[in-house]
XYZ file of C-alpha atoms in Angstrom:
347
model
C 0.000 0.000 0.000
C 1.168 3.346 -0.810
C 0.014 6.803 0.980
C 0.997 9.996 -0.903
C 0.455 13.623 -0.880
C 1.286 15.822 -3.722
C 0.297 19.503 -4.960
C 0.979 19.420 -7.789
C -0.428 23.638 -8.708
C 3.140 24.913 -8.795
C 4.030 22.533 -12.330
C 0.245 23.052 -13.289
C 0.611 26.749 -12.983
C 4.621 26.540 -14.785
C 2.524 24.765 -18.293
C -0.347 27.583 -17.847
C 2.005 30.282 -17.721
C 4.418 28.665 -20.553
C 1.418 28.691 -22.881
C -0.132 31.680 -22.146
C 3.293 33.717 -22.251
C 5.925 31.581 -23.976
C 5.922 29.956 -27.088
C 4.564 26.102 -25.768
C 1.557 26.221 -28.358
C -0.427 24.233 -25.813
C -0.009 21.811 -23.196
C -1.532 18.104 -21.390
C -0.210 17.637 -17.979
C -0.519 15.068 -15.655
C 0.965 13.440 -13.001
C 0.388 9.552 -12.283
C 1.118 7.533 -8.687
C 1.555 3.561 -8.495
C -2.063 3.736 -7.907
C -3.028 5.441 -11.683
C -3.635 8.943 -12.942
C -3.834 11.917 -10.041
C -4.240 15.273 -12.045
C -4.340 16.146 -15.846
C -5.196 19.326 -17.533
C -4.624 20.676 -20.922
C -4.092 23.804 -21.580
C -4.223 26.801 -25.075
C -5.848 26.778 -28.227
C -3.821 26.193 -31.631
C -4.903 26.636 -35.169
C -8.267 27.661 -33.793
C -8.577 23.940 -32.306
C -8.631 23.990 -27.943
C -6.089 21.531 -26.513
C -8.004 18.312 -24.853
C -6.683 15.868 -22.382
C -7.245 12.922 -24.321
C -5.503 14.459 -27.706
C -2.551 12.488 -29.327
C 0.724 14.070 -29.990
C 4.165 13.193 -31.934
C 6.467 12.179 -28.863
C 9.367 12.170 -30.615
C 12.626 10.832 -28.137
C 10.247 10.029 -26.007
C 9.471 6.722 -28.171
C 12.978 5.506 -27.007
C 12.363 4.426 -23.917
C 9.397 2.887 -24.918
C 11.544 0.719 -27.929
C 13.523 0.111 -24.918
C 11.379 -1.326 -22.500
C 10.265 -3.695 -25.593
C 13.758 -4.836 -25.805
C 14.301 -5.217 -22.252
C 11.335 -7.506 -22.176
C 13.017 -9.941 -24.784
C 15.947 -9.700 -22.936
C 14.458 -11.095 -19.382
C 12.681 -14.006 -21.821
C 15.861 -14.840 -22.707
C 15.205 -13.727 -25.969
C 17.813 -11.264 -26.689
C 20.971 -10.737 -25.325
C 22.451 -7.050 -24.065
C 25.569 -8.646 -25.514
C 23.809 -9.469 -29.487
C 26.087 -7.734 -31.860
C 24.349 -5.534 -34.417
C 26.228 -7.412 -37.070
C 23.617 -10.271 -35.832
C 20.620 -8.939 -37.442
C 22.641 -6.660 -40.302
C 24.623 -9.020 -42.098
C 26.481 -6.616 -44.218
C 28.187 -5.134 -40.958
C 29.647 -8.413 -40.322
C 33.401 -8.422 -39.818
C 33.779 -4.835 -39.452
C 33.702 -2.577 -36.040
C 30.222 -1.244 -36.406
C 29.282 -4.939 -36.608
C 30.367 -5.396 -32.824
C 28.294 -2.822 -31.302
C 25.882 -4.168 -28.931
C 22.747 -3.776 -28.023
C 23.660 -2.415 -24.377
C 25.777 0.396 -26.213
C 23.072 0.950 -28.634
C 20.314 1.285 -25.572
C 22.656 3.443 -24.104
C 24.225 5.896 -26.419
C 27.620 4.715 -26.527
C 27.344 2.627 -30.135
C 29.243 5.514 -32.170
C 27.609 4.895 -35.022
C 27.189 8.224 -37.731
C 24.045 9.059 -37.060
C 21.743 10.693 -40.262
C 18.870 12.836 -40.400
C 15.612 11.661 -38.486
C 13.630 12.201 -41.778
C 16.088 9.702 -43.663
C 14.076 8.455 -46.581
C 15.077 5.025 -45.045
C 17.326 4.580 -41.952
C 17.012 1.134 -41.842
C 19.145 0.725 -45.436
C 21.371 3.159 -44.233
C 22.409 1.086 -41.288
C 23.534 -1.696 -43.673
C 26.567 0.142 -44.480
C 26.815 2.418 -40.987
C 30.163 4.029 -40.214
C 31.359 4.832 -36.569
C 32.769 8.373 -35.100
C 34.492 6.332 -32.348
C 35.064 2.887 -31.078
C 32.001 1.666 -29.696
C 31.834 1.620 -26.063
C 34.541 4.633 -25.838
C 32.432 7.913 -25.268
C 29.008 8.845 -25.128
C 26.369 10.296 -28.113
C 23.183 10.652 -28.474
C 22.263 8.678 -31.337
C 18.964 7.589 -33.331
C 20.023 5.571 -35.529
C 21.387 3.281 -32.693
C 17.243 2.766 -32.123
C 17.166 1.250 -35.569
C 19.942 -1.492 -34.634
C 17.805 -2.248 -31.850
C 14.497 -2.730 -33.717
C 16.458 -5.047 -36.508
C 18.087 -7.023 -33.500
C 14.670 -6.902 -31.583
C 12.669 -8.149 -34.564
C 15.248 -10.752 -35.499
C 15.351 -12.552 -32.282
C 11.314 -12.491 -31.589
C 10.337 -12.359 -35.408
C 7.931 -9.998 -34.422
C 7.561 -6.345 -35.474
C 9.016 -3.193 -32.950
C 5.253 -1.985 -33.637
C 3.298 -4.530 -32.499
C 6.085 -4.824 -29.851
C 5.073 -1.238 -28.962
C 1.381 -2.406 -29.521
C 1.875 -5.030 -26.616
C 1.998 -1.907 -24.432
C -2.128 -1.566 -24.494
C -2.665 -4.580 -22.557
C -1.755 -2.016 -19.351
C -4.980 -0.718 -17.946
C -5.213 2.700 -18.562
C -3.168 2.346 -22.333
C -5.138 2.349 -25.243
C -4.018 4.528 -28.244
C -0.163 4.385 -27.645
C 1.384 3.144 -31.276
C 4.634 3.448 -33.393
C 2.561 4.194 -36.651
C 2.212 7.344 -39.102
C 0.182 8.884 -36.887
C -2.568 8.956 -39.559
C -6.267 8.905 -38.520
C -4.950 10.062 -35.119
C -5.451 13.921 -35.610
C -2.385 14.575 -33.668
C -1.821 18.312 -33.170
C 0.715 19.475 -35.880
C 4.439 20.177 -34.535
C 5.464 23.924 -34.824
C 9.416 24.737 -35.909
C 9.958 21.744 -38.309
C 9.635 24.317 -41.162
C 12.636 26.529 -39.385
C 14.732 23.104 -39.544
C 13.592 21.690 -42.423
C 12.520 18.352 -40.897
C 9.959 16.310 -42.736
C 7.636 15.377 -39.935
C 5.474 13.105 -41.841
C 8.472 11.627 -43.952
C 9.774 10.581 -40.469
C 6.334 9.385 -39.481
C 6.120 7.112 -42.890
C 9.155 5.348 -42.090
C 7.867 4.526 -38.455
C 11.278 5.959 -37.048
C 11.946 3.600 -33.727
C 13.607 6.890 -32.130
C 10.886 9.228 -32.658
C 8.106 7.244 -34.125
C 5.236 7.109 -31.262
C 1.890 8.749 -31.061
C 0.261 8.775 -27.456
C -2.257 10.975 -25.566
C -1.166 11.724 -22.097
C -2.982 9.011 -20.427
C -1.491 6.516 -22.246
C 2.273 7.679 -20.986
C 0.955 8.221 -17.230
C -1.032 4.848 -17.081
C 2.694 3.211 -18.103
C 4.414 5.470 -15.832
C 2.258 4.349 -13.102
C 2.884 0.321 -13.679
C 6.685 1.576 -13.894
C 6.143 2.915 -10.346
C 4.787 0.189 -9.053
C 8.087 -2.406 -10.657
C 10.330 0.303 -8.681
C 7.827 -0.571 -5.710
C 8.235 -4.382 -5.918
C 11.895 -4.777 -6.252
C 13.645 -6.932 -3.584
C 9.696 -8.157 -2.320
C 7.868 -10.900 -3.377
C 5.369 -11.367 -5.209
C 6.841 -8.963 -7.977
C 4.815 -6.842 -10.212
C 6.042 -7.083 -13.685
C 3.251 -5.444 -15.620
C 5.895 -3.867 -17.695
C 9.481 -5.458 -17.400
C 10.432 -7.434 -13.987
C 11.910 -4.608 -11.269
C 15.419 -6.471 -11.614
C 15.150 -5.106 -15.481
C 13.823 -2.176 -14.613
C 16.398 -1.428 -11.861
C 19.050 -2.811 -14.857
C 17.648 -0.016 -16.705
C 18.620 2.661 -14.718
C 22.246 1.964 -13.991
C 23.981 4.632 -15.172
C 25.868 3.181 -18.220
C 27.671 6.468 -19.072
C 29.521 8.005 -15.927
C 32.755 9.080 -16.701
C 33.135 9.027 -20.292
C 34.056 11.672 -22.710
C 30.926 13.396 -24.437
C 30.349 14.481 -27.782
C 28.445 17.356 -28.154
C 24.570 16.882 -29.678
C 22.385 18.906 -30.763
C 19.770 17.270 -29.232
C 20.778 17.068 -26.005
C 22.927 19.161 -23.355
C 25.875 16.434 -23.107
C 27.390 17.508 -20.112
C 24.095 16.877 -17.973
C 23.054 13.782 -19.707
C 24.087 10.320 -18.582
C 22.247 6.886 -19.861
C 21.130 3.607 -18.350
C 19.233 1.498 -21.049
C 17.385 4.221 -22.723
C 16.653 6.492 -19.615
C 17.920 9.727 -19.501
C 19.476 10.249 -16.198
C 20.120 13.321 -15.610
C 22.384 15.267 -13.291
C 22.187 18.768 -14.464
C 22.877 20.981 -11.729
C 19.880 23.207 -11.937
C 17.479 20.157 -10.542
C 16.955 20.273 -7.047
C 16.206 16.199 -7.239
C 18.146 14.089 -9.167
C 16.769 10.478 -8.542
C 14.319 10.503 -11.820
C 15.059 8.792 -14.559
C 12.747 9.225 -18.239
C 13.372 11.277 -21.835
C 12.114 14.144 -23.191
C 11.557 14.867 -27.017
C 12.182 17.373 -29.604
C 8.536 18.516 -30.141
C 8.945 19.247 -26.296
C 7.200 16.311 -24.921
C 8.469 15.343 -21.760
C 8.349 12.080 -19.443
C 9.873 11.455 -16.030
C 9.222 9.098 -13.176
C 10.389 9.898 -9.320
C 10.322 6.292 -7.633
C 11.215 7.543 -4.754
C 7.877 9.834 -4.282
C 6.003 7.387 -5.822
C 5.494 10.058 -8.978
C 5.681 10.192 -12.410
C 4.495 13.433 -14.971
C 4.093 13.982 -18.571
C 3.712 16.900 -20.593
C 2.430 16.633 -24.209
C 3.433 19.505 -26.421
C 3.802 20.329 -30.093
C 7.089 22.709 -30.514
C 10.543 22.102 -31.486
C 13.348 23.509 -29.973
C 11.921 24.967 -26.753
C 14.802 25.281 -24.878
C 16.615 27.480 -27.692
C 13.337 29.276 -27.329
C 13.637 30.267 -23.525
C 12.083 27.490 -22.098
C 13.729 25.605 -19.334
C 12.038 21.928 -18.632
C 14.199 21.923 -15.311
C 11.693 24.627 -14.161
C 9.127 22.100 -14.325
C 11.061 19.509 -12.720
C 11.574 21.435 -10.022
C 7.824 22.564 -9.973
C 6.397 18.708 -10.207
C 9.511 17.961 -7.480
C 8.660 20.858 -4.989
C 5.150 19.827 -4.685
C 6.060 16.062 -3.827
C 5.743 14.485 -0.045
C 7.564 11.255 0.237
C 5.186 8.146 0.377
C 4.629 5.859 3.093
C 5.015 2.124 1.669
C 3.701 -0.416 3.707
């Protein structure tokens, strides 16, 4: 049983005032416990159409932890291995360096492969003749290609699709809409800025990207934030709860994979206050007042973090690239979620 007491106004009132007076479109927050969904809201109007709690967005990075939790599950069926070399399910890689990275570098950013443009016409031929920018294992990039070696290596060691993989995910009370698709028929709100880049959002929707791929309303990410709660809950008791991975996978998952290595800058990412486990960020900035979290955030702004230790998780849904070159600082809202947080009582 878990007891918990949360106000959770001051991140409410940080996503009302970033739409209102920044330039977050609109927003869906909400904040989950182990025992399901405890506040949402959405909040602005865009191209005339009011933001709704149940609306789907592009998630962008946030789709890699959820390509990594499918992994992670065929690795505790004994499955997959963390120690399958990519050359395993991309032949033409065999024999060469980029062959040899494995999937625990490519869950957690250290692969080194070159990594192309998100709206690649099609990654997955491109990683049949990848090149590296260091030795795998050496440093630390963020990299999204590195998803598509694990969807090939997924998919050849369960001969089932990373979608439906991802599908799987709706057997969780509470998901129901959460897909790696094109987002057609979905009436996703439209992301803002990919002009400015020049990023194809629906040529990177087409190919199903496995790094930035996933469609999901807010309830969706919350209702698997809150079985991810209660995995951090059962770890060391018995019986375990393993609606999502088994807590030994998910406490594999959040070893910190990275500390210590030399960073390359990406553009992506701040690369001094990033480090990895198996596709959760981890991050240490020194602006966040708590630093035991683990999750991702996305491009498009979308944002997903989990505080075991409050027995808390939030999610903001968004539709804007780039908002931190914009002004806006997602620690802000970290802190916000964090300062309104009482420890639980478990018993």
């Amino acid at each position: 049983m878990t007891t918990s007491h949360a106000n959770y106004n001051y991140a409410l009132d940080w996503v009302r005032r970033t739409v209102e007076h920044g330039p977050m479109p609109i927003g869906v927050f909400g904040a989950a416990t182990s025992s399901g969904v405890q506040e949402i809201a959405a909040f602005g109007t865009d191209d005339g159409r009011r933001a709704a709690v149940d609306d789907h967005f592009a998630l962008f990075s946030v789709t890699k932890p959820l390509v990594g939790l499918a992994a992670m599950r065929a690795v505790e069926r004994g499955q997959l291995s963390l120690s399958a070399q990519l050359a395993e399910a991309v032949p033409t890689l065999a024999g060469t360096l980029a062959g040899q990275v494995t999937l625990e570098q490519l869950l957690s950013h250290r692969s080194g492969l070159f990594d192309p443009a998100l709206d690649a016409a099609d990654p997955r031929a491109l990683l049949q003749n990848a090149s590296l920018v260091f030795p795998p294992g050496t440093m630390t990039q963020y990299c999204n290609i590195a998803f598509v070696g694990i969807e090939l290596l997924l998919e050849a060691a369960t001969g089932i699709s990373l979608a439906d993989h991802v599908a799987a995910f709706t057997e969780l009370d509470g998901v129901s809409t959460l897909a790696l698709d094109t987002g057609e028929g979905r009436d996703a709100h439209r992301v803002h800025g990919s002009e400015e880049v020049g990023l194809d959002v629906a040529a990177m929707a087409r190919v199903r990207h496995p790094a930035a791929g996933a469609y999901a309303t807010a309830t969706d990410l919350l209702a698997l934030g809150s079985a991810l709660l209660r995995s951090t809950a059962a770890a060391g008791t018995a019986p375990a709860t393993a609606e999502v991975v088994h807590p030994a996978t998910l406490a594999a998952m959040r070893v910190n994979r990275t500390a210590g290595l030399p960073r390359l800058n990406s553009k992506l990412n701040d690369a001094r206050d990033q480090d990895w486990g198996l596709s959760f960020n981890l991050p240490h900035s020194p602006a966040l007042l708590e630093h035991n979290l683990f999750g991702h955030g996305g491009w498009s702004g979308c944002q997903f973090w989990v505080y075991p230790e409050y027995d808390a998780c939030f999610v903001l849904l968004t539709n804007r690239l780039d908002l931190p070159d914009l002004g806006v600082r997602v620690d802000e809202l970290q802190n916000a979620f964090a300062g309104g947080l009482v420890a639980p009582l478990r018993a």
